[in-house]
Coordinates of C-alpha atoms in Angstrom, one line a residue:
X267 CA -55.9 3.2 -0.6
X268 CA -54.3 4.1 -3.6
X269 CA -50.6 1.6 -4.4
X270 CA -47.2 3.0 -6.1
X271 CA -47.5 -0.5 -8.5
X272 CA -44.5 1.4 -11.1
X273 CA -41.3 -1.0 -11.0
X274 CA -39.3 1.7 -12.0
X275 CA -40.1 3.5 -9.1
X276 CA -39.9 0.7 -6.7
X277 CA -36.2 -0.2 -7.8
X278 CA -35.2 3.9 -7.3
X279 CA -36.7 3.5 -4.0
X280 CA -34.4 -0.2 -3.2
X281 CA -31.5 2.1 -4.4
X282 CA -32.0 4.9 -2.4
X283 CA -32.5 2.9 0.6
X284 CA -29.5 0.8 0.1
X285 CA -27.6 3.9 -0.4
X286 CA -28.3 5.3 2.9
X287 CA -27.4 1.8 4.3
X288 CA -24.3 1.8 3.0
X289 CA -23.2 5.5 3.9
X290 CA -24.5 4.8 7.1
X291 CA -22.4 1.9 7.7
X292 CA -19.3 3.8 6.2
X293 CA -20.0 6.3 8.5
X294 CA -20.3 3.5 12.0
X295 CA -17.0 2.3 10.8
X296 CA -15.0 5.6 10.8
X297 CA -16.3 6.3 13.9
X298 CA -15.6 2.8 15.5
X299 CA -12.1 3.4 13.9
X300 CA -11.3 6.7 15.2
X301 CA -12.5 5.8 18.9
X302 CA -10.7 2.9 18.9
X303 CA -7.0 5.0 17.6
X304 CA -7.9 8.0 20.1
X305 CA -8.7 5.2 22.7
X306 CA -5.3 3.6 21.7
X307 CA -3.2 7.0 21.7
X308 CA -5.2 8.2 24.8
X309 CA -3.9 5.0 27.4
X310 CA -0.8 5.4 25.4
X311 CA -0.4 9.2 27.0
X312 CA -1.7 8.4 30.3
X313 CA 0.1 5.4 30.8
X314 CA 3.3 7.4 29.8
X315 CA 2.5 10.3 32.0
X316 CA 2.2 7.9 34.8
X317 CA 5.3 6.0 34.3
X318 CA 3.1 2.8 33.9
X319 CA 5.7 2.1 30.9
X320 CA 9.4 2.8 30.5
X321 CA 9.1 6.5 29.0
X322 CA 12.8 6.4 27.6
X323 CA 11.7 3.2 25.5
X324 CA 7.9 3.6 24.5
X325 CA 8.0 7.7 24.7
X326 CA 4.4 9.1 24.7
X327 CA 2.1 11.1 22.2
X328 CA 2.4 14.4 23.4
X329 CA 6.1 14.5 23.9
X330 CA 6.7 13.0 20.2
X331 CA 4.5 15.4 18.5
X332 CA 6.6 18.5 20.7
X333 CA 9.8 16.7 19.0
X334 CA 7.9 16.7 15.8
X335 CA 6.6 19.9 15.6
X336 CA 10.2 21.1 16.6
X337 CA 11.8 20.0 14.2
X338 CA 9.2 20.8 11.5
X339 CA 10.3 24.3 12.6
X340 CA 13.9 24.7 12.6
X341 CA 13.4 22.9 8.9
X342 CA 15.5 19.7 9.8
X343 CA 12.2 17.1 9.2
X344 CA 11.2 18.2 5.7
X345 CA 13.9 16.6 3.7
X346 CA 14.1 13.9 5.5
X347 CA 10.1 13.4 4.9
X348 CA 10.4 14.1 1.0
X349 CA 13.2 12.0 0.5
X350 CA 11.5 9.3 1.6
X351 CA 8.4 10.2 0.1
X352 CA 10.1 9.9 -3.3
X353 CA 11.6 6.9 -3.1
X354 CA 8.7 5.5 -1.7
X355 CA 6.6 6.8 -4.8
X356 CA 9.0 5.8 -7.7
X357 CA 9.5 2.3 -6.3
X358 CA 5.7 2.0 -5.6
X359 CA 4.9 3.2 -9.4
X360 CA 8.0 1.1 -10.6
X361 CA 6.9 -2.5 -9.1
X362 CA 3.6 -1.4 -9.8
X363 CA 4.1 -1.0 -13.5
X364 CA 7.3 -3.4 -14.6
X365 CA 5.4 -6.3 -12.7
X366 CA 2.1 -5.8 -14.4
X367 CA 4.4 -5.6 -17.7
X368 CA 6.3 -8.9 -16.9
X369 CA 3.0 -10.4 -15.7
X370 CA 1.5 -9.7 -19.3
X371 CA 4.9 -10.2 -21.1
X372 CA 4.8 -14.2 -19.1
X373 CA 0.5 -14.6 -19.9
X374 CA 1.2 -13.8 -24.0
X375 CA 3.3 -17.1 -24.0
X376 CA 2.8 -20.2 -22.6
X377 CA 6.5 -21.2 -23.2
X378 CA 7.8 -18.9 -21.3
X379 CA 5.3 -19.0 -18.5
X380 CA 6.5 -22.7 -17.9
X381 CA 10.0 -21.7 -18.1
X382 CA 10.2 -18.5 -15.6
X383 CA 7.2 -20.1 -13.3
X384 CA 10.1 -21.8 -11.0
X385 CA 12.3 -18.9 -11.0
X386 CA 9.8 -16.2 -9.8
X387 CA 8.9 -19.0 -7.2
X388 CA 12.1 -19.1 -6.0
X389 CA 12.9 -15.0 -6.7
X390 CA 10.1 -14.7 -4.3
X391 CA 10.6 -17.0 -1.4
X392 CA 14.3 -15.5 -1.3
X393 CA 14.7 -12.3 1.5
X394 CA 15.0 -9.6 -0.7
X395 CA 17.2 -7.8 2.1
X396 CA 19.7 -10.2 1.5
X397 CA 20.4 -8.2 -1.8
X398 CA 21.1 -4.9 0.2
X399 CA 24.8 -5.2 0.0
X400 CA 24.9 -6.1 -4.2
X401 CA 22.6 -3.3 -4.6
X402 CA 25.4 -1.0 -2.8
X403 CA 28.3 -2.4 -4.7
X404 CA 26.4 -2.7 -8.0
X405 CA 24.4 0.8 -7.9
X406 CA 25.8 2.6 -5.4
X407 CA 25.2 3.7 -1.5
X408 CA 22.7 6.4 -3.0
X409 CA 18.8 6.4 -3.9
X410 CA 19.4 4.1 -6.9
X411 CA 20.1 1.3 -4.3
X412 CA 17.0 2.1 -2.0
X413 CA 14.7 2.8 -5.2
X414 CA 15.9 -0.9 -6.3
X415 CA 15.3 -2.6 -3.1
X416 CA 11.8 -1.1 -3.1
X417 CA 11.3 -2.7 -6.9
X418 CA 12.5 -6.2 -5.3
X419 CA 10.9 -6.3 -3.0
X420 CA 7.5 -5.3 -4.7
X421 CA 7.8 -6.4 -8.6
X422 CA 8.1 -10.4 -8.0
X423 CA 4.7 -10.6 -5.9
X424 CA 3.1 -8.3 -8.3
X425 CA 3.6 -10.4 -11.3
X426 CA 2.6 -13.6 -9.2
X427 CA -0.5 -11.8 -8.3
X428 CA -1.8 -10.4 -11.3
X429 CA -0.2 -13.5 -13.7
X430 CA -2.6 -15.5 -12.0
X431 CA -5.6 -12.9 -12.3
X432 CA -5.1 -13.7 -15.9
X433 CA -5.1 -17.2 -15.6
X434 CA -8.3 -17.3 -13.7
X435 CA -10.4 -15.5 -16.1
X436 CA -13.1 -18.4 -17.5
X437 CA -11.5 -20.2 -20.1
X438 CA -15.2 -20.7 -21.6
X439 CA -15.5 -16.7 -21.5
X440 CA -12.1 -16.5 -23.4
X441 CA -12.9 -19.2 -26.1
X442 CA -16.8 -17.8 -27.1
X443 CA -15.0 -13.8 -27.5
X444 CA -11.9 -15.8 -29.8
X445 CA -15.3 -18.0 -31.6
X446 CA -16.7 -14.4 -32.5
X447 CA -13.1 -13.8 -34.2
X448 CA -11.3 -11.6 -31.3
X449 CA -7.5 -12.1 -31.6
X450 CA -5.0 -12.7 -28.1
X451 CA -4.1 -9.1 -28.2
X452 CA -8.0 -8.3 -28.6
X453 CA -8.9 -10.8 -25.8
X454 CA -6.3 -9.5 -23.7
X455 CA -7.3 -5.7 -24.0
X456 CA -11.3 -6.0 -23.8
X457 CA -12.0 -9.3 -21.7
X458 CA -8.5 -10.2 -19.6
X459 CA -6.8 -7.4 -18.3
X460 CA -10.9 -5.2 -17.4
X461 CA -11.7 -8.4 -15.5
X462 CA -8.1 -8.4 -13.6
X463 CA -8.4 -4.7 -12.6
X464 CA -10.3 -5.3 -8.8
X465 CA -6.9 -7.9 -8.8
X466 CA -4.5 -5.0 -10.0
X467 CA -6.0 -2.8 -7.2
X468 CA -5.7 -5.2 -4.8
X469 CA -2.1 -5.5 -5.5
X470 CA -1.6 -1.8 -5.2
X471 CA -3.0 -2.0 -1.7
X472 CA -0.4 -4.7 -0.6
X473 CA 2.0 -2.8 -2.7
X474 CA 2.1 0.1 -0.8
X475 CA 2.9 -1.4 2.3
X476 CA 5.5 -3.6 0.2
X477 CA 7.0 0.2 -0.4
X478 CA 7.5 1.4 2.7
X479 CA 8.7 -1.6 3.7
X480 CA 11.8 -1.4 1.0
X481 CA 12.3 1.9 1.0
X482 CA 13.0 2.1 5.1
X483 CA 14.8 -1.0 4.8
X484 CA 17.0 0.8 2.1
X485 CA 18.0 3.6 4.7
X486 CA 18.8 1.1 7.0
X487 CA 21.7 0.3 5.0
X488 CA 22.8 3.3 2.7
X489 CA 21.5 6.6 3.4
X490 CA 22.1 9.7 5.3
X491 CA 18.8 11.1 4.7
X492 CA 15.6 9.9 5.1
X493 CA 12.9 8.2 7.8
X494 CA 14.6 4.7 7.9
X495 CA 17.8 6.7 8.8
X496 CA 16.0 8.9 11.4
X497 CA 15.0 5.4 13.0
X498 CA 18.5 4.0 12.8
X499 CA 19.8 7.4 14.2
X500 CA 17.4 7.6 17.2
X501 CA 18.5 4.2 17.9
X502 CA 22.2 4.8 18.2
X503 CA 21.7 7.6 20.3
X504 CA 19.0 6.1 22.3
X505 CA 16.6 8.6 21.2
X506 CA 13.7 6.5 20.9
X507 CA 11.1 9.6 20.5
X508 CA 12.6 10.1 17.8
X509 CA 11.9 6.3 16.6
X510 CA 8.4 6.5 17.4
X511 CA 7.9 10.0 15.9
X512 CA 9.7 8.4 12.7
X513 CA 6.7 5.8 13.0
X514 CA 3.8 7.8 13.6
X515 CA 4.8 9.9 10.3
X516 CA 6.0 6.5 8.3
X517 CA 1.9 5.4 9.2
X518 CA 0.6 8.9 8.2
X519 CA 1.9 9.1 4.7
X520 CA 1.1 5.3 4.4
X521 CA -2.7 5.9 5.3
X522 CA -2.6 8.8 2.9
X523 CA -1.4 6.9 0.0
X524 CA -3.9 3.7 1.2
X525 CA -6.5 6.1 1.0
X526 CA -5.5 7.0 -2.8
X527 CA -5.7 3.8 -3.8
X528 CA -8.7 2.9 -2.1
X529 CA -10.2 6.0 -4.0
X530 CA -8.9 4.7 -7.3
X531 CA -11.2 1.4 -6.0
X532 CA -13.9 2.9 -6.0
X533 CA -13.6 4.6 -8.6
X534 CA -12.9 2.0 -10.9
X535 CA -15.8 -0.3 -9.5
X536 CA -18.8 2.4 -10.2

């Protein structure tokens, strides 16, 4: 009985197993997933049809995507959906980039990290709704004052986050690459900020969520266009299919942009 004894072809072998493993576990978990929203939206429709629940309060599938489709017709959804689409997406990019900035700008000196570290404790713990109503008088009841909510709201716990990526990094790492002669700037570019990019990604994940989050809240108080004012709308005149189908869209786009980042993931991690 003849053997395969080549490593090399034991190892592709390992790899190609493994590989199936993992697609085949990718593939359980969509599945589980899906069964268990269909499940979810499926006693959600019968319970509605039914009158098990109050159908004025908790609507039901079908009849909210009849309301959606609707109005995707007679043309009165689409702005509201890209308006807060783009708000959603500048303040995402926005916290995304000035609190990586500030997060580097607070690393490069030790100084200032000791002086701002109480203030962006405290800039955090406060309820970043609270500054809805400066944002109006300072900016504007317009989409400069739900855009800035949205950076609130997401640029504080983004530096936090990835300021203390970099200070995790092994300080044994840091001092052999500045032994061989690498400068901060150097350090910071090839050791630092590649080992802090699973952390940046991470904060992308929470940041989208973070997003939405400001960007609805931001309708709440100023706009006349928009998802958070379709909510607020459907609530004054008791139309809460209109709240849920506001919801169910809100989640949609959400997933979608989840999804992005979870691409750029795995991207980044091959």
């Amino acid at each position: 009985m003849q053997r395969n004894s080549d490593p090399s072809s034991l190892v592709n072998k390992i790899q190609h197993n493994f590989a199936i493993k993992q697609k085949k576990e990718k593939r359980m978990i969509f599945v589980v997933q899906l069964l268990i929203l269909l499940s979810f939206l499926s006693l959600w429709e019968v319970a509605g049809r039914f009158k098990w629940v109050d159908v004025l309060l908790f609507s039901y599938p079908s009849k909210i995507l009849k309301l959606l489709y609707m109005k995707l017709i007679d043309g009165s959804l689409l702005p509201h959906i890209s308006t807060t689409l783009i708000e959603t997406v500048i303040g995402f990019l926005l916290g995304t980039i000035c609190g990586t900035l500030l997060a580097v700008i607070i690393w490069s000196s030790k100084i200032l990290e000791k002086v701002l570290d109480p203030f962006l404790v405290v800039l955090n713990s406060m309820p970043k709704i609270a500054l809805g109503p400066l944002f109006i008088v300072g900016l504007g009841p317009g989409y400069l004052s739900i855009i800035a909510m949205t950076l609130a709201i997401t640029v504080i716990i983004t530096t936090l986050v990835i300021l203390n990526s970099f200070k995790e990094i092994d300080s044994n790492y840091i001092k052999v690459v500045r032994i061989f002669g690498a400068s901060k700037s150097e350090t910071f570019r090839k050791v630092i900020l590649p080992a802090s990019f699973p952390t940046i990604v991470s904060t992308l994940k929470v940041n989208v969520g973070l997003a939405w989050i400001g960007s609805i809240v931001g309708e709440f108080l100023v706009s006349q266009q928009g998802l958070g004012y379709l909510i607020i709308y459907g609530f004054q005149v008791f139309n809460f299919t209109l709240v849920m189908g506001s919801l169910f869209i809100i989640a949609f786009f959400a997933t979608i942009m989840y999804q992005g980042v979870a691409y750029l993931e795995m991207r980044l991690n091959k």
